[in-house]
Amino acid sequence: MRITRVLSTTLLMLGQAVAPAVADTSPSPSASEDGGAPTQAGTSFRTATEIGQGQTATASASTGDYLYWSFPADAGRRPTVKATVKLPDTHAAETWQIDVYDGLRRRQACQYAAQTRTAAANASTVELACVLRTVRGWSEPWANDPLPGTYYIRLSVVDVPTSDLGLPVGAEVRVDSKDIGGSAAVDGALAEPLVPGVAVKSQDDEEDSSASAVLSGIEPEDGWASGWWSDRWVWTAIGGALAALAGVGGYTLTRGPGRPSRVPPGA
């Protein structure tokens, strides 16, 4: 009976500890307003337009242009990139594609979703999506695993008749991510996130030799390396506590009722 009370009390205390921990690892709500969302896209990796997760970025371009955006992704998250291309009223069949690259400009494969789609002639829009693999905190140098840092989105048309080149199009891009939790945790972490390149600086800044390089300004809302904590720690603690209680309970049951260890002299 005593073992049962101790077990119940311990589980209650662990449950109260788990609740705030799980709440802390849940993704923060996306911004409801996109007043500060970008309205243009870059034309290369170096000039990629920075967007935050939960923002819907828009851009106007011409068929045949390469459009680039960049966003931050931290360990333990599974990003999802969605793009919508608004096509002109009259056009032939066109095939559009989104590609996602990590901070080392390595192309990352999509787990699922339609990253390439063909729009029928005179279709008004075409929708694309790419669900990436879960971002890892650490990886072997030879592996192509997604790592924390800046990611690049490239939207382009890969099959279009020459007659349609230059026609105006509109693009919308949005990035969201899901917190995968302890199942994606690894025993290691990068010293620094993969945030490459130097931000474009004005001519005055370039002439100032004392000015230091400015890295990309985008990062997760709670900062880099926010994924060091995972629910794996919680379940490890629960498993350890249950194992200790099981050991105490087993010892108590096998020992039997209390009795003197030896018979007193003269008994």
XYZ file of C-alpha atoms in Angstrom:
267
model
C 0.000 0.000 0.000
C 2.838 2.317 0.853
C 4.555 1.524 -2.466
C 1.335 2.408 -4.310
C 1.091 5.790 -2.554
C 4.729 6.582 -3.308
C 4.286 5.574 -6.957
C 1.150 7.722 -7.332
C 2.837 10.744 -5.741
C 5.908 10.381 -7.961
C 3.868 10.093 -11.170
C 1.827 13.155 -10.177
C 4.986 15.210 -9.616
C 6.492 14.064 -12.925
C 3.258 14.865 -14.723
C 3.338 18.410 -13.371
C 6.942 18.745 -14.562
C 6.146 17.377 -18.016
C 3.302 19.812 -18.660
C 5.384 23.015 -18.799
C 8.207 21.220 -20.606
C 5.909 20.051 -23.371
C 4.375 23.514 -23.561
C 7.821 25.040 -23.974
C 8.683 22.773 -26.924
C 5.455 23.436 -28.805
C 5.751 25.775 -31.789
C 4.898 29.388 -31.113
C 1.780 30.772 -32.808
C 2.290 32.151 -36.273
C 1.882 35.841 -36.830
C -1.722 36.638 -37.706
C -0.915 39.725 -39.668
C 1.495 39.959 -42.599
C 1.863 43.714 -42.606
C 5.633 43.390 -42.622
C 5.782 40.513 -45.111
C 8.071 41.091 -48.135
C 6.497 42.036 -51.448
C 9.438 41.167 -53.677
C 11.846 38.283 -54.239
C 15.560 38.026 -54.887
C 17.055 36.830 -58.144
C 19.934 34.771 -56.693
C 21.106 33.114 -53.494
C 23.003 36.236 -52.523
C 20.019 38.546 -52.967
C 17.376 36.154 -51.573
C 14.611 37.979 -49.696
C 14.421 37.069 -46.016
C 11.065 35.882 -44.682
C 10.018 34.605 -41.277
C 8.085 31.445 -40.623
C 4.371 32.126 -40.616
C 4.677 35.015 -43.092
C 3.172 35.015 -46.575
C 5.592 36.709 -48.940
C 4.469 37.947 -52.352
C 6.276 39.004 -55.494
C 5.572 40.095 -59.053
C 7.787 38.699 -61.791
C 7.911 37.493 -65.365
C 7.693 33.935 -66.620
C 11.236 32.611 -66.828
C 12.588 34.532 -63.825
C 14.227 32.749 -60.891
C 12.753 33.892 -57.571
C 14.620 33.384 -54.270
C 13.611 33.675 -50.606
C 15.406 32.598 -47.429
C 14.134 31.548 -43.999
C 15.581 30.190 -40.720
C 15.026 26.625 -39.478
C 16.244 25.242 -36.164
C 16.907 21.715 -34.923
C 13.906 19.503 -34.223
C 11.650 21.289 -36.720
C 10.139 19.972 -39.943
C 9.641 22.917 -42.345
C 6.893 22.982 -44.942
C 7.218 25.338 -47.907
C 4.139 26.249 -49.942
C 4.018 28.365 -53.082
C 1.196 29.603 -55.296
C 1.849 31.031 -58.758
C -0.832 33.255 -60.278
C -0.667 32.853 -64.047
C -1.780 35.250 -66.801
C -5.224 34.877 -68.370
C -3.859 33.321 -71.554
C -0.898 30.950 -71.629
C 0.164 27.495 -72.738
C 0.849 24.536 -70.457
C 3.691 25.347 -68.026
C 5.618 23.308 -65.437
C 6.676 25.085 -62.226
C 8.937 23.867 -59.442
C 10.176 24.874 -55.988
C 13.585 23.797 -54.731
C 14.887 24.164 -51.169
C 18.598 24.487 -50.328
C 20.321 24.537 -46.952
C 22.928 27.008 -45.709
C 25.651 25.180 -47.673
C 23.482 25.476 -50.797
C 22.907 21.750 -50.899
C 19.579 20.866 -52.458
C 17.334 19.199 -49.896
C 14.946 16.455 -50.926
C 11.253 16.756 -50.134
C 9.733 14.008 -48.008
C 6.427 14.386 -49.779
C 4.069 16.909 -51.436
C 4.048 18.158 -55.027
C 7.200 20.170 -55.549
C 6.739 20.122 -59.361
C 3.419 20.647 -61.093
C 2.206 21.342 -64.594
C -0.459 24.001 -65.062
C -2.858 23.326 -67.897
C -3.267 25.898 -70.642
C -5.085 29.012 -69.381
C -5.162 27.744 -65.771
C -5.347 30.613 -63.298
C -2.962 29.255 -60.624
C -0.622 26.416 -59.813
C 0.122 25.339 -56.224
C 3.348 23.713 -55.056
C 4.541 22.340 -51.717
C 7.607 20.726 -50.199
C 7.784 19.057 -46.774
C 11.425 18.786 -45.758
C 13.027 16.203 -43.519
C 13.367 17.093 -39.850
C 16.255 19.473 -39.188
C 18.959 17.707 -37.172
C 21.134 19.287 -34.515
C 24.233 17.500 -35.783
C 25.285 15.259 -38.668
C 28.264 13.435 -40.123
C 30.322 15.544 -42.575
C 29.566 13.156 -45.430
C 25.794 13.156 -44.856
C 23.280 15.406 -46.576
C 21.053 15.843 -43.539
C 19.288 19.205 -43.078
C 21.061 21.216 -40.369
C 20.107 24.369 -38.408
C 20.600 27.607 -40.265
C 19.379 29.551 -43.282
C 17.385 27.797 -45.988
C 16.779 29.058 -49.499
C 13.656 28.704 -51.632
C 13.901 28.899 -55.403
C 10.745 29.166 -57.476
C 11.128 28.730 -61.222
C 9.418 27.494 -64.359
C 11.175 24.428 -65.772
C 9.127 23.789 -68.899
C 7.510 26.648 -70.795
C 6.996 27.521 -74.459
C 9.139 30.344 -75.777
C 6.000 32.331 -76.556
C 5.128 32.505 -72.841
C 8.493 33.806 -71.648
C 8.184 37.288 -70.166
C 4.471 37.076 -69.363
C 3.643 38.613 -65.944
C 3.037 36.274 -63.003
C 2.469 36.677 -59.292
C 3.917 34.473 -56.560
C 3.020 33.766 -52.951
C 5.322 31.800 -50.644
C 4.752 30.700 -47.056
C 6.903 28.662 -44.662
C 5.618 26.858 -41.573
C 7.234 24.199 -39.403
C 6.212 21.456 -36.999
C 8.030 20.652 -33.775
C 8.883 16.947 -33.963
C 10.175 16.697 -30.375
C 12.475 14.182 -28.735
C 12.080 11.524 -31.438
C 14.322 13.666 -33.669
C 16.905 14.569 -31.013
C 20.525 13.549 -31.586
C 23.559 13.456 -29.317
C 25.376 16.449 -30.761
C 24.997 20.013 -31.930
C 26.661 22.429 -34.342
C 28.911 25.063 -32.844
C 27.169 27.688 -34.999
C 24.125 27.548 -37.309
C 24.721 27.517 -41.060
C 24.029 31.175 -41.786
C 26.243 31.877 -44.802
C 27.271 34.995 -46.666
C 27.575 38.647 -45.910
C 24.542 40.886 -46.137
C 24.457 43.367 -48.998
C 25.834 46.660 -47.734
C 25.540 50.164 -48.999
C 28.377 51.871 -50.841
C 29.155 53.982 -47.787
C 29.542 50.888 -45.623
C 31.827 49.251 -48.160
C 34.093 52.281 -48.148
C 34.388 52.101 -44.364
C 37.165 49.562 -43.832
C 36.462 49.402 -40.110
C 32.941 48.069 -40.643
C 32.610 44.384 -39.832
C 30.738 41.816 -41.919
C 27.009 41.617 -41.269
C 25.521 38.133 -41.326
C 21.972 37.366 -42.304
C 19.532 38.935 -39.857
C 16.936 36.159 -39.781
C 16.765 33.664 -36.924
C 14.063 31.740 -35.012
C 11.923 33.738 -32.603
C 13.504 32.044 -29.573
C 17.042 32.174 -30.974
C 19.340 29.571 -32.448
C 20.023 26.245 -30.761
C 16.594 26.445 -29.165
C 16.187 22.722 -29.725
C 18.663 21.593 -27.059
C 15.714 20.695 -24.820
C 13.400 17.872 -25.881
C 10.820 15.644 -24.265
C 13.396 12.838 -24.404
C 14.810 14.240 -21.142
C 11.378 14.015 -19.523
C 10.709 10.431 -20.561
C 14.221 9.418 -19.516
C 13.568 10.851 -16.050
C 10.200 9.075 -15.851
C 11.793 5.779 -16.895
C 14.525 6.153 -14.287
C 12.001 6.947 -11.541
C 9.807 3.979 -12.458
C 12.820 1.663 -12.539
C 13.866 2.831 -9.062
C 10.344 2.341 -7.687
C 10.132 -1.097 -9.289
C 13.400 -2.044 -7.608
C 12.201 -0.865 -4.201
C 8.882 -2.635 -4.638
C 10.522 -5.871 -5.738
C 12.889 -5.823 -2.786
C 10.008 -5.222 -0.379
C 7.931 -8.069 -1.801
C 10.759 -10.614 -1.826
C 11.975 -9.697 1.649
C 8.696 -10.710 3.223
C 7.302 -9.559 6.603
C 9.712 -7.931 8.997
C 11.542 -10.311 11.386
C 14.694 -10.084 13.485
C 17.877 -10.769 11.629
C 19.097 -13.112 14.404
C 17.751 -14.682 17.550
C 18.740 -12.756 20.696
C 20.905 -14.667 23.206
C 18.966 -16.560 25.837
C 15.749 -16.630 23.822
